[in-house]
mmCIF file of C-alpha atoms in Angstrom:
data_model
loop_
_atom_site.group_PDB
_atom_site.id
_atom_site.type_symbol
_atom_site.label_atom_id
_atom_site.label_comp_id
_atom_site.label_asym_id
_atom_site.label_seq_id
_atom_site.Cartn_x
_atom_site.Cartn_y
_atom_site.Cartn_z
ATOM 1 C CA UNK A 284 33.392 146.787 95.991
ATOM 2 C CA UNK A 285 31.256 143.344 96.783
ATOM 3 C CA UNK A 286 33.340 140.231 96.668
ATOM 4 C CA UNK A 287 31.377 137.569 95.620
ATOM 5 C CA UNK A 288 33.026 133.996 96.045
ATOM 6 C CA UNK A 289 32.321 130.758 94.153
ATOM 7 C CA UNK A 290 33.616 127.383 95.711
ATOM 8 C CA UNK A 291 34.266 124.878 92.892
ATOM 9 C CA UNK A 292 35.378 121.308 94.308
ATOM 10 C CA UNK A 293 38.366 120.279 91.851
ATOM 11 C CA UNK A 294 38.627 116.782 93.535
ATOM 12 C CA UNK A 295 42.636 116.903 92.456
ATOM 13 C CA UNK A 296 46.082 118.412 92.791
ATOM 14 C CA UNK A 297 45.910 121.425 89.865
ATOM 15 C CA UNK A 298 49.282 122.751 88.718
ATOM 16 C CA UNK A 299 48.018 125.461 86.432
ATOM 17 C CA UNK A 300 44.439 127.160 85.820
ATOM 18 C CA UNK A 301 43.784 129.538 82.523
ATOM 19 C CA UNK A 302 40.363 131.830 82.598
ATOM 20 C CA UNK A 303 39.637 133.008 79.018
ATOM 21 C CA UNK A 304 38.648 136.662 78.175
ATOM 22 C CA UNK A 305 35.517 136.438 79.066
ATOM 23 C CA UNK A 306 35.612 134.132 82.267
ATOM 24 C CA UNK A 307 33.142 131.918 80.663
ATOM 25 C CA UNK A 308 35.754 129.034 80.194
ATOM 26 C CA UNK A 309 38.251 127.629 82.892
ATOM 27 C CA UNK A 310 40.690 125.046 82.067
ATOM 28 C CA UNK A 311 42.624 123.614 84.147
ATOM 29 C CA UNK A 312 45.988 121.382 84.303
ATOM 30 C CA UNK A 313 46.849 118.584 86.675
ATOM 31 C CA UNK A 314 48.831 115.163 86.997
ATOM 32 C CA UNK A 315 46.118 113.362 85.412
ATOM 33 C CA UNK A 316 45.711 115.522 82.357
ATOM 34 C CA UNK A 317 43.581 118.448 81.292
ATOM 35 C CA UNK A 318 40.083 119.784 81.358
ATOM 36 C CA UNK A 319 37.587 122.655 80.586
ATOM 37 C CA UNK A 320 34.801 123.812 83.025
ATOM 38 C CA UNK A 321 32.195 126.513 81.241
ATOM 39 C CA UNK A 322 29.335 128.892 82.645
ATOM 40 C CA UNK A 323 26.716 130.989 81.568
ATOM 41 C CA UNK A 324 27.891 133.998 83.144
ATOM 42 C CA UNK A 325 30.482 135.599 85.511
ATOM 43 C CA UNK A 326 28.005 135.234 88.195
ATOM 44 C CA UNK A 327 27.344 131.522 88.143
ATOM 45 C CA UNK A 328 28.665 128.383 88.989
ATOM 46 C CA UNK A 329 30.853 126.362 87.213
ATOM 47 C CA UNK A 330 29.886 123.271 85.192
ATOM 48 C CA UNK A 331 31.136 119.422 85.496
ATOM 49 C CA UNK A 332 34.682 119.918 83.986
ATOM 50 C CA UNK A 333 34.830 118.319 80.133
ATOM 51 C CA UNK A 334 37.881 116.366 79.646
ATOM 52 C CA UNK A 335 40.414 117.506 76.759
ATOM 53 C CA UNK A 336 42.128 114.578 75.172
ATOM 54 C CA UNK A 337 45.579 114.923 75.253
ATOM 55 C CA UNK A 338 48.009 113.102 72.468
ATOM 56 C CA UNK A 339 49.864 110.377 73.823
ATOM 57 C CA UNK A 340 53.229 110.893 76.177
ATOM 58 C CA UNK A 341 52.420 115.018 76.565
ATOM 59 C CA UNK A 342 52.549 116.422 79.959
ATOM 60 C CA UNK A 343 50.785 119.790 79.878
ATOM 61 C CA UNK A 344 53.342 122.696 81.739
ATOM 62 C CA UNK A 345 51.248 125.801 81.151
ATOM 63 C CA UNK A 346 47.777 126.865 79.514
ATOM 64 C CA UNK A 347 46.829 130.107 77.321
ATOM 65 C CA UNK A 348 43.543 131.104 76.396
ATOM 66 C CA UNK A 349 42.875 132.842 73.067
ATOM 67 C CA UNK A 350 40.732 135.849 72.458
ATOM 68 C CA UNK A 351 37.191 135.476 71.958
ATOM 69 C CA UNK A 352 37.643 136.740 68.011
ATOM 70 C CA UNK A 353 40.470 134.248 67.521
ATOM 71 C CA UNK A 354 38.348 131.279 68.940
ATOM 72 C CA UNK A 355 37.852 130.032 71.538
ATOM 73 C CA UNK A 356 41.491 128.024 71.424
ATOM 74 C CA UNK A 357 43.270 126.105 74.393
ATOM 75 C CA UNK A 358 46.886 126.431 73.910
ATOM 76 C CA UNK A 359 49.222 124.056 76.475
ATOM 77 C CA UNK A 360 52.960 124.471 76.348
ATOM 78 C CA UNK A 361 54.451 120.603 77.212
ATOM 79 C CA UNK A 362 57.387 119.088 78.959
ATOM 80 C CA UNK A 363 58.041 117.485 75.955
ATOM 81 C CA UNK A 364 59.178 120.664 74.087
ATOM 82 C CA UNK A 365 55.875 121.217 72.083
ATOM 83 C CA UNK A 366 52.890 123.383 71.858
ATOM 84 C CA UNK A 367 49.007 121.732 71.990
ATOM 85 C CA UNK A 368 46.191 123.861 70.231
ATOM 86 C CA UNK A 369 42.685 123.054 70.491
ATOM 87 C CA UNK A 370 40.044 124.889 68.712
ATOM 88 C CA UNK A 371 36.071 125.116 69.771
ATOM 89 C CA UNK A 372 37.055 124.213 73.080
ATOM 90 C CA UNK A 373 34.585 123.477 75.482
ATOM 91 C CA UNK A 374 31.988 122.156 72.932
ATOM 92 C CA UNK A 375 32.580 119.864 70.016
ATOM 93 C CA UNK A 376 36.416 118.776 69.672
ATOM 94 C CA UNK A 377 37.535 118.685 73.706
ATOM 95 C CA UNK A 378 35.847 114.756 74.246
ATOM 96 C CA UNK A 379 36.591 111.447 73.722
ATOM 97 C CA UNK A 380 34.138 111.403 70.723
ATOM 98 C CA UNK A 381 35.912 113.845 69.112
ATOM 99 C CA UNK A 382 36.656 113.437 65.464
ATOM 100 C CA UNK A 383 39.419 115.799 65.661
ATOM 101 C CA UNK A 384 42.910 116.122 67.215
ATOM 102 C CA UNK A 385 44.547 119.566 68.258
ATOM 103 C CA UNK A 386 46.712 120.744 66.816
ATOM 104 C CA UNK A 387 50.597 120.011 67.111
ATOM 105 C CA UNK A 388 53.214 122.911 66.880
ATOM 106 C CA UNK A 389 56.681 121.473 67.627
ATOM 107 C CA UNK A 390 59.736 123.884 68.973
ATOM 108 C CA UNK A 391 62.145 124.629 66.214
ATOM 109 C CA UNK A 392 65.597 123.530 67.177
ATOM 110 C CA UNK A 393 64.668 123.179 70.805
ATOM 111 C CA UNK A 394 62.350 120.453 70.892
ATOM 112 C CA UNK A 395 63.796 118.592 74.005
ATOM 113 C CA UNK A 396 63.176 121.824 75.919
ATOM 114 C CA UNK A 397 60.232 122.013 78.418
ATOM 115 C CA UNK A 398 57.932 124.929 77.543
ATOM 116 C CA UNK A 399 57.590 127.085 80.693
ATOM 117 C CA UNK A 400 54.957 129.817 79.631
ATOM 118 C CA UNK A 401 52.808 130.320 76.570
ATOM 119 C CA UNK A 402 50.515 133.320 75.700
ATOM 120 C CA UNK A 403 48.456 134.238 71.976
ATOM 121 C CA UNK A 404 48.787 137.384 71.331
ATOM 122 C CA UNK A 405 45.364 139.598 71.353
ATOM 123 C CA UNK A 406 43.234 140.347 68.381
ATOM 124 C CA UNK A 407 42.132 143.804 67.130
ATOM 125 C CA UNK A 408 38.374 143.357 65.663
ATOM 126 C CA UNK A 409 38.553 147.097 64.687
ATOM 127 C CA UNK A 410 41.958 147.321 62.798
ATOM 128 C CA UNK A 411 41.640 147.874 58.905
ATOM 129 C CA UNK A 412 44.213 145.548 58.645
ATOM 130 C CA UNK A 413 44.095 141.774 60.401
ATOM 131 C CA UNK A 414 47.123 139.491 60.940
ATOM 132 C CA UNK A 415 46.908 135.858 61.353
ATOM 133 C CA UNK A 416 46.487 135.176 65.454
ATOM 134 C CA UNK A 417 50.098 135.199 66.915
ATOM 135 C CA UNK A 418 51.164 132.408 69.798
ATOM 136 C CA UNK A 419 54.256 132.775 72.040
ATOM 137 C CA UNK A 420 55.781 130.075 73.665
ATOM 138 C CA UNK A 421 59.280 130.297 76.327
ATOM 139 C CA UNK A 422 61.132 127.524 76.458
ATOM 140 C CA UNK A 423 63.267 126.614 79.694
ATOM 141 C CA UNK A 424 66.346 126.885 77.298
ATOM 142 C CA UNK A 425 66.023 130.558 77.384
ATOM 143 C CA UNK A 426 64.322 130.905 73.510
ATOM 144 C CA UNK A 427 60.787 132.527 72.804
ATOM 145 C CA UNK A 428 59.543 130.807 69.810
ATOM 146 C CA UNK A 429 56.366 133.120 68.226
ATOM 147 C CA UNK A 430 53.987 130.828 66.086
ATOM 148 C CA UNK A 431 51.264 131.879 63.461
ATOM 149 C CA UNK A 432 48.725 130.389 62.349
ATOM 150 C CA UNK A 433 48.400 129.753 58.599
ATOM 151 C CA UNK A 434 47.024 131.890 55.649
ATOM 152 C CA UNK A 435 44.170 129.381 55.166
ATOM 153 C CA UNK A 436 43.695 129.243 58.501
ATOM 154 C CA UNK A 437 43.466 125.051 58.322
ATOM 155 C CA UNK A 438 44.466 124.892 62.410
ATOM 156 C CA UNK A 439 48.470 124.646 61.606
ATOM 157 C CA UNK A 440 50.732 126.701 63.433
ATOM 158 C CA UNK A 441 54.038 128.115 61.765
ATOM 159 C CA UNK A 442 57.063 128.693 63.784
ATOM 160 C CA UNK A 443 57.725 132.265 62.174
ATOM 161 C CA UNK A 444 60.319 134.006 64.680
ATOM 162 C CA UNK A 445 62.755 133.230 67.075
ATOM 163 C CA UNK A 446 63.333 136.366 69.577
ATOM 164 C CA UNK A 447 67.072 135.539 71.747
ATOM 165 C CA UNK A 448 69.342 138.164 72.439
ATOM 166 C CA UNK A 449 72.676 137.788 74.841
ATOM 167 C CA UNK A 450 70.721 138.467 77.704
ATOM 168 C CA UNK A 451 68.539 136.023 77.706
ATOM 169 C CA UNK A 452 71.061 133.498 78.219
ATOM 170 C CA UNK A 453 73.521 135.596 80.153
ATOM 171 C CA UNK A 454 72.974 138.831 82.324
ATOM 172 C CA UNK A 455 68.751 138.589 82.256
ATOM 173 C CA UNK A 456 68.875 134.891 82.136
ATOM 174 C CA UNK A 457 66.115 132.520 80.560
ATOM 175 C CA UNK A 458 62.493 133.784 80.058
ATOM 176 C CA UNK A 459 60.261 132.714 82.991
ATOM 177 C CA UNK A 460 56.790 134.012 81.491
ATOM 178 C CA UNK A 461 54.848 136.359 78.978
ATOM 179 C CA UNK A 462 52.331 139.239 78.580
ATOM 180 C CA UNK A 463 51.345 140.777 75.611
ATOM 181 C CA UNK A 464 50.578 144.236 75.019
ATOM 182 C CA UNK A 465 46.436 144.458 74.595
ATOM 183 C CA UNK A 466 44.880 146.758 72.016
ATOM 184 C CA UNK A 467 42.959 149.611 72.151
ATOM 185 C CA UNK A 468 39.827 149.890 70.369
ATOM 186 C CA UNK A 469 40.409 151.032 66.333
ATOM 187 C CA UNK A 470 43.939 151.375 66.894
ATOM 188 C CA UNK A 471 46.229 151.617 64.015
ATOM 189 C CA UNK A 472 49.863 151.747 63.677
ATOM 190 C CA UNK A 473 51.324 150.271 66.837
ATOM 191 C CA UNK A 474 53.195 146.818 66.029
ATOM 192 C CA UNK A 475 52.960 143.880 68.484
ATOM 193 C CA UNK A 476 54.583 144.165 71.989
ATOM 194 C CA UNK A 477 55.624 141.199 74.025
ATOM 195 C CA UNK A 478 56.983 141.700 77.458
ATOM 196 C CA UNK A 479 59.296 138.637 78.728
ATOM 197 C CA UNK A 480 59.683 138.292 82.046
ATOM 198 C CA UNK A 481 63.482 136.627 83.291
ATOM 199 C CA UNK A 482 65.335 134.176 85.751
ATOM 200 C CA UNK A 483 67.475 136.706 86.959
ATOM 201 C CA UNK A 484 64.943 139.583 88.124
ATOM 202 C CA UNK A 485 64.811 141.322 84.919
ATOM 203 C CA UNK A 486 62.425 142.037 81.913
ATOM 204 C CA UNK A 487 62.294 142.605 78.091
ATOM 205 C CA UNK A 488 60.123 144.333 76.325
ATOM 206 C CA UNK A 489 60.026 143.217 72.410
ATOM 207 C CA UNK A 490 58.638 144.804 69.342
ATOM 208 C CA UNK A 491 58.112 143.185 65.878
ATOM 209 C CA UNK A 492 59.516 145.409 63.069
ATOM 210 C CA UNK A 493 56.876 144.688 60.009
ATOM 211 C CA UNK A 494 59.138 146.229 57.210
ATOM 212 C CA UNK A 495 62.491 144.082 58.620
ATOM 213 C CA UNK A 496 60.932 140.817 59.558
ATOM 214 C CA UNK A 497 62.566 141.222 62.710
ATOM 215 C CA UNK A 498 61.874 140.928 66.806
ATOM 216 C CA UNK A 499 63.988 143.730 68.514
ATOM 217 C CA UNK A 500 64.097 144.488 72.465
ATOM 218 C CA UNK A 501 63.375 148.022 72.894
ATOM 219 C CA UNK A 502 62.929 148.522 76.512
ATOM 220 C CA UNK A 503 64.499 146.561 79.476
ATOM 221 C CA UNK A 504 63.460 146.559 82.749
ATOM 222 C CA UNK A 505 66.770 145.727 84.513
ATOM 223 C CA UNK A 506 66.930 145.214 88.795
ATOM 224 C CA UNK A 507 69.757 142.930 89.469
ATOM 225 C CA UNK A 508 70.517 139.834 92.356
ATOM 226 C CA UNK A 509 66.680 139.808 92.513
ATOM 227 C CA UNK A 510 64.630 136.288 92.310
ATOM 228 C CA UNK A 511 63.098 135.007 89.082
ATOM 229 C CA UNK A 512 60.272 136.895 87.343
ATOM 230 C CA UNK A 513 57.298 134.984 88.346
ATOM 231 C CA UNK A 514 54.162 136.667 86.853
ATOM 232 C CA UNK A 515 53.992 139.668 84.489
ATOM 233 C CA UNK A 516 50.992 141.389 83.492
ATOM 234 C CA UNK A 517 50.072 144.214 80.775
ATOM 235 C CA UNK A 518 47.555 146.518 82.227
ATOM 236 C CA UNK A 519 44.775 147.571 79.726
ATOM 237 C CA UNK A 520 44.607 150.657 77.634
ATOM 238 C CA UNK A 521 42.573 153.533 79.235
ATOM 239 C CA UNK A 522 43.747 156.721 77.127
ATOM 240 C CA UNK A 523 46.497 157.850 78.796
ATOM 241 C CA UNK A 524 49.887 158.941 78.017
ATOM 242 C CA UNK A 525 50.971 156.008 79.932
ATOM 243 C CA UNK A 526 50.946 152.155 79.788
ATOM 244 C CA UNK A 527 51.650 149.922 83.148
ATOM 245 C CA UNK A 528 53.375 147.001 83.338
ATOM 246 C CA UNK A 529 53.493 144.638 86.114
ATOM 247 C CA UNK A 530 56.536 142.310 87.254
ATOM 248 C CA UNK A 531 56.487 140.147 90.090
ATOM 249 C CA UNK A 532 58.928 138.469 91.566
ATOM 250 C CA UNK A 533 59.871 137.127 95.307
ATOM 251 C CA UNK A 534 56.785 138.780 97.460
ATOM 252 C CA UNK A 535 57.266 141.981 95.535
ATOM 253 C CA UNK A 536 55.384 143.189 92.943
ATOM 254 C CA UNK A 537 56.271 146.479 90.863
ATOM 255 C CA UNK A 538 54.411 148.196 89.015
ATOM 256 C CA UNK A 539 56.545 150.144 85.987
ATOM 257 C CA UNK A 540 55.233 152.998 84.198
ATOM 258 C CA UNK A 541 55.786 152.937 80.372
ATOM 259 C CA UNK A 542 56.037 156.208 77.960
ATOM 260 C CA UNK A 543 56.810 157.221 74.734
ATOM 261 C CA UNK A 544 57.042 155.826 71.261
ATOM 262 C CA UNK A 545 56.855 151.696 70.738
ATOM 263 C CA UNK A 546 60.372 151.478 69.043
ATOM 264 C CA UNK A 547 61.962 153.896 71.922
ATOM 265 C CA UNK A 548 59.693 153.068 75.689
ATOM 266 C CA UNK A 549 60.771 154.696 78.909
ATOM 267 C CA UNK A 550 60.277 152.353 81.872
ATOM 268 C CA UNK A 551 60.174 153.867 84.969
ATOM 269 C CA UNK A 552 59.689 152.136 88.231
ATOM 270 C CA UNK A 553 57.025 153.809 89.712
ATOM 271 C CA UNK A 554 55.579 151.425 92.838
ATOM 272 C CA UNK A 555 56.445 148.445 94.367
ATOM 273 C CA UNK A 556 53.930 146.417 96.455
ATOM 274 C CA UNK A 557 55.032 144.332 99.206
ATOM 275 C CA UNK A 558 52.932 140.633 99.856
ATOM 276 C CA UNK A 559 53.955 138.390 103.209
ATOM 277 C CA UNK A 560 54.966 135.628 100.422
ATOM 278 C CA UNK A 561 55.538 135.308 97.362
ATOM 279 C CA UNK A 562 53.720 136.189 94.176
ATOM 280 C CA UNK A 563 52.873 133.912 91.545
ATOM 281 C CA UNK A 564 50.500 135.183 89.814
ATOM 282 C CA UNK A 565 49.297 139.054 88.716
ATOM 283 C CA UNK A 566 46.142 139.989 86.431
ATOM 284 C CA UNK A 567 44.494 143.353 86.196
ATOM 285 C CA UNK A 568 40.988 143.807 85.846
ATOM 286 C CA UNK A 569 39.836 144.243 82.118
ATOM 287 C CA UNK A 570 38.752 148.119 82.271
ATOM 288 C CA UNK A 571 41.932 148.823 85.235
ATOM 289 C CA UNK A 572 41.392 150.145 88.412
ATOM 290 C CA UNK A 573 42.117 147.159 90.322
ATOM 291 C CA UNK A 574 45.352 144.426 90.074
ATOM 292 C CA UNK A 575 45.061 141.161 91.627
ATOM 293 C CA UNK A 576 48.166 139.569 93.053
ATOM 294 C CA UNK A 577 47.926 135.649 94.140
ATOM 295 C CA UNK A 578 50.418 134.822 96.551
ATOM 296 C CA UNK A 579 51.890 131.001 97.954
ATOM 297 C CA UNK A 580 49.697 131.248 100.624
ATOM 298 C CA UNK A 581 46.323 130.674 98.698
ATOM 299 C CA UNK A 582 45.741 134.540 99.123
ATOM 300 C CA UNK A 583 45.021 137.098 96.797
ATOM 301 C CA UNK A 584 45.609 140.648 97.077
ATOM 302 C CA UNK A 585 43.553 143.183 95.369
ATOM 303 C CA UNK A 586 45.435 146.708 95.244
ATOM 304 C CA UNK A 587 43.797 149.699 93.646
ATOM 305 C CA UNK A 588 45.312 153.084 92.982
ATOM 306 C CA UNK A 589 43.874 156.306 95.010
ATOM 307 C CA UNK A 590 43.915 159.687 93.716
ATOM 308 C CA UNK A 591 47.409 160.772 94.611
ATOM 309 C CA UNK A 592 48.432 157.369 92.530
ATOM 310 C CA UNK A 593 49.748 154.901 95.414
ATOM 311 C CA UNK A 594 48.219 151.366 95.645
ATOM 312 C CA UNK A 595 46.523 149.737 98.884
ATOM 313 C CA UNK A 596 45.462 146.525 99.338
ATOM 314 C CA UNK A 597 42.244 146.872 100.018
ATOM 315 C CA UNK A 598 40.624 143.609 99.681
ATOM 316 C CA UNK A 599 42.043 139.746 100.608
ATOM 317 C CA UNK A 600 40.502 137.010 99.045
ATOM 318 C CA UNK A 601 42.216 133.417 100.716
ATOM 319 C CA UNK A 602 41.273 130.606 99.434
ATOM 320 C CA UNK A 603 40.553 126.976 101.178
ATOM 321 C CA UNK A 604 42.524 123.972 101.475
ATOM 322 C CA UNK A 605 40.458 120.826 100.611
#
């Protein structure tokens, strides 16, 4: 493997950075507000960053990209207990000269709540049958809120569901972050899964019953008196009988094998990688075989699986303080 590195001068203090599917678009979040650097391919350099208007009083807390099918949209979960959705971003509709706002999708009963992690869900091109795009948003009350956009499709987001269950505000504590599950190409039949990582160590994993209307947990990933669930990452769909989740928290990151039918999933524990400090971010590669782990000392670890299935850390990216 040839690491390839690209400097890009941000010129200020950046609290949270979102790549979109196709690493095309960066967007990026800081003190002084948001904006959007693009590229023609992997391989280059970044552009000069756009700036993306924010409305008035909103402090951005996290960024989500959508998928390429369902946009591109910006999505930016706010201290202010609200959700910001831009469409075409990048192009027309980020600037000043914009003639067109984002969107606005306001926390139902929780509105005073700061929004700590926000993720759309990803679209199936393929599927015979297509749902309206899906957004989640966790507030630092301990709610996920899940938001659709509407049947004409005129840039409003519903709140549709509210998923809470006694855990999230007692044993597990309050969500901390999100992953979706990803599809596989022309699948059919499997409902959405959204994995919720918690304050107290642990996980959900949720599934949305079509015929009931209804979020349900169906698999929890319980390890008590550990620290908060920092990062949690879906790996892709390659075939097998077996998905992988991955759940960071502290300087550990574990890596849990998941089985079985969607309404019943096994989780099993099956590695757990050890970093000098701790994790804060986890992302695997988009066809697997490699999982990136960013750690608080502008390091990132790159583990890949050999053929008896353990991971090493082969690679070390560290990054450079300005």
């Amino acid at each position: 493997m040839t690491i390839r590195t690209i400097e890009t001068p941000l010129n200020e203090s950046v609290v949270h950075v979102a790549y979109d599917e196709t690493h095309l678009r960066m967007a990026t979040g800081s003190s002084s507000g948001l904006s959007v650097r693009l590229r023609e391919e992997p391989a280059r350099t970044w552009a000069q960053p756009r700036p993306v208007v924010l409305p008035p009083g909103i402090s951005p807390t996290c960024l989500s990209w959508s998928s390429t099918e369902a946009g591109p949209l910006l999505a930016a979960g706010t201290s202010q207990g609200s959700v910001v959705i831009w469409s075409n971003v990048g192009g027309e509709g980020t600037g000043e000269s914009s003639t067109s706002g984002p969107s606005v999708a306001e926390i139902p009963d929780d509105a005073s709540s700061p929004v700590v992690a926000v993720a759309f869900a990803p679209s199936n091109p393929l599927a015979a049958r297509q749902h309206p795009p899906l957004l989640a948003a966790a507030c630092q009350s301990g709610s996920v809120h899940v938001f659709k956009l509407s049947e004409d499709r005129r840039r409003e987001w519903e709140p549709a569901y509210t998923l809470t269950s006694s855990s999230n505000r007692g044993q597990g504590g309050r969500a901390t972050c999100l992953a979706w599950r990803p599809h596989a190409p022309a699948e059919e039949g499997v409902p959405p899964l959204l994995a919720v990582g918690l304050e107290k160590g642990g996980a959900q994993i949720w599934m949305f019953r079509e015929m009931l209307f209804k979020w349900e947990i169906v698999a929890e990933l319980n390890t008590p008196s550990l620290p908060p669930v920092s990062a949690i990452a879906w790996g892709p769909l390659l075939g097998g009988e077996e998905e992988t989740l991955v759940v960071a928290r502290g300087s550990t990151a574990e890596v849990w094998a998941l089985s079985g039918p969607a309404d019943a999933l096994r989780a099993e524990r099956a590695h757990a990688l050890q970093h000098a400090y701790n994790v804060w971010k986890a992302e695997f590669a988009a066809f697997g075989g490699w999982l990136a782990c960013a750690t608080e000392d502008a390091k990132v670890c790159l583990w890949r699986a050999t053929l008896s299935g353990e991971y090493r850390c082969l690679h070390t990216v560290e990054g450079k303080e300005s």
